[in-house]
């Protein structure tokens, strides 16, 4: 088999993980926890203290924590000391407003400095924070804020007017809307301008006692059926962020790190905020969306040394050609990793062509909170494989047993569900208000990931697909149910079935099959109207890109849409077991 061999001795910087087996044998989460401070006076563990205050109090205080690059060429550097003061101000604003420990703070803005300040400031005040994608439409925003019982929302005037005003009446628990850019005198009713509040607040804040098990971050992920699920993570998760920053991303003290993910996706929080700041390194934040040339310039000009990106972005760069990359010099770049969707072997190798470095795939999900399986700098790469479990993580490919349990299968050819033995620090602690749904994710002490995989004889894991109907489009995990529900709000739609249709660059494209109400004629104009309707409600990242009209949808006898069958028919694949099919 094709293997990319590594010669750890020849790497420019000695990797933190040099001997995988030895590290696995000696690894201990308790030991990693010792690399963190804890709140002074043994008052617990708080993410914001580990990410900000402890560095601000030491020799790293003047180091740049965030180098923000604005869409229009503006830039702002924020040192650890400045970040301490800014986040303290935000925590004090919350206190002044009467916001309590444990209250939910939602953030809806692009990658602007205040997003980072508000997230860490809210953690200082011991609130639970949810960053939402600013590309979401009103419907996904409303659903998530309702489930999360948001008390505070930080957003921009423009996003508020476009996406929140129309749903505000549904958000019964929402008390404070803080607008980042008050855009002159006319604040929308029921909102406050954030900047004057920050200016008036004290830049000093002592973080209150924080139980390591206290909730800190609430990240939504989609389900095949039902509403999105709020995966709740606790302050303790930072132990895993710190460990994975060290072992899987190989952070060294002088690194400049760039994670291209938006904090609306957990990667952009765990690795676009927490892990690099926990290590006291400098990280780049780019407000803009993908643009190959801009990205090469950032990598070169900012002297990025560790870069964490996603397969869709890599494939878009591949389209632009390796020569475009080779026109730049990346003398500092030494490690590239990617996550979120399968990384094809060609993309792994393209890294070598364009940057002189392979791209290291790693695997994890919202529920796991941090990287679980990875290709490490010192380990050979088997292109197409997600790599090996992190030291401290026990993974297995399991078979479900008749009594509802799960049993690991050691046979390298076996294809089954990927499972992780419970007990790592960043494991989600529940799905908010849905304890039963949470419990269904476990069999004995195995957490079942919903992904299908196999492990080869060398211990490398290979992703095979999802065990359910979830769609991965440009890195976004999209629940078909949410898309179907939005389409069915349209007066012409009787029912809808939604699938992921393979697409070479973005992985999968959201495609909807729509059956119209009796008497309504299909046609291009209606198709365009439905596409626009869905886009307005769901936002561009979630809405279908393609719609086909059908007379009816295949369903099971219990009435469930058989998306698997829709997909097989779309792709001309065998239809598989259709014994439960009720009608077509
Ligand atoms: P999310 O919770 O949105 O981060 O999505 C997690 C899901 O993305 C996983 O359950 C996988 O289906 C997929 N995923 C994440 N990383 C990889 C990877 N390296 N290769 C293949 N699929 C991945």
PDB file of C-alpha atoms in Angstrom, residues 13 21 58 63 150 269 282 317-318 324 340 387 516:
ATOM      1  CA  UNK A  13      11.181  20.986  14.916  1.00  0.00           C
ATOM      2  CA  UNK A  21       3.323   3.655  21.489  1.00  0.00           C
ATOM      3  CA  UNK A  58       3.174  36.080  33.154  1.00  0.00           C
ATOM      4  CA  UNK A  63       2.563  38.426  23.183  1.00  0.00           C
ATOM      5  CA  UNK A 150     -30.846  32.258  25.232  1.00  0.00           C
ATOM      6  CA  UNK A 269     -14.141  27.184  19.063  1.00  0.00           C
ATOM      7  CA  UNK A 282      -0.400  33.574  18.604  1.00  0.00           C
ATOM      8  CA  UNK A 317      -7.095  25.237  -3.526  1.00  0.00           C
ATOM      9  CA  UNK A 318      -6.321  22.190  -5.628  1.00  0.00           C
ATOM     10  CA  UNK A 324      -0.484  29.327  -7.261  1.00  0.00           C
ATOM     11  CA  UNK A 340     -14.468  17.593   9.064  1.00  0.00           C
ATOM     12  CA  UNK A 387      -4.902   8.109  11.534  1.00  0.00           C
ATOM     13  CA  UNK A 516     -46.403  19.199  -4.509  1.00  0.00           C
TER      14      UNK A 516
END
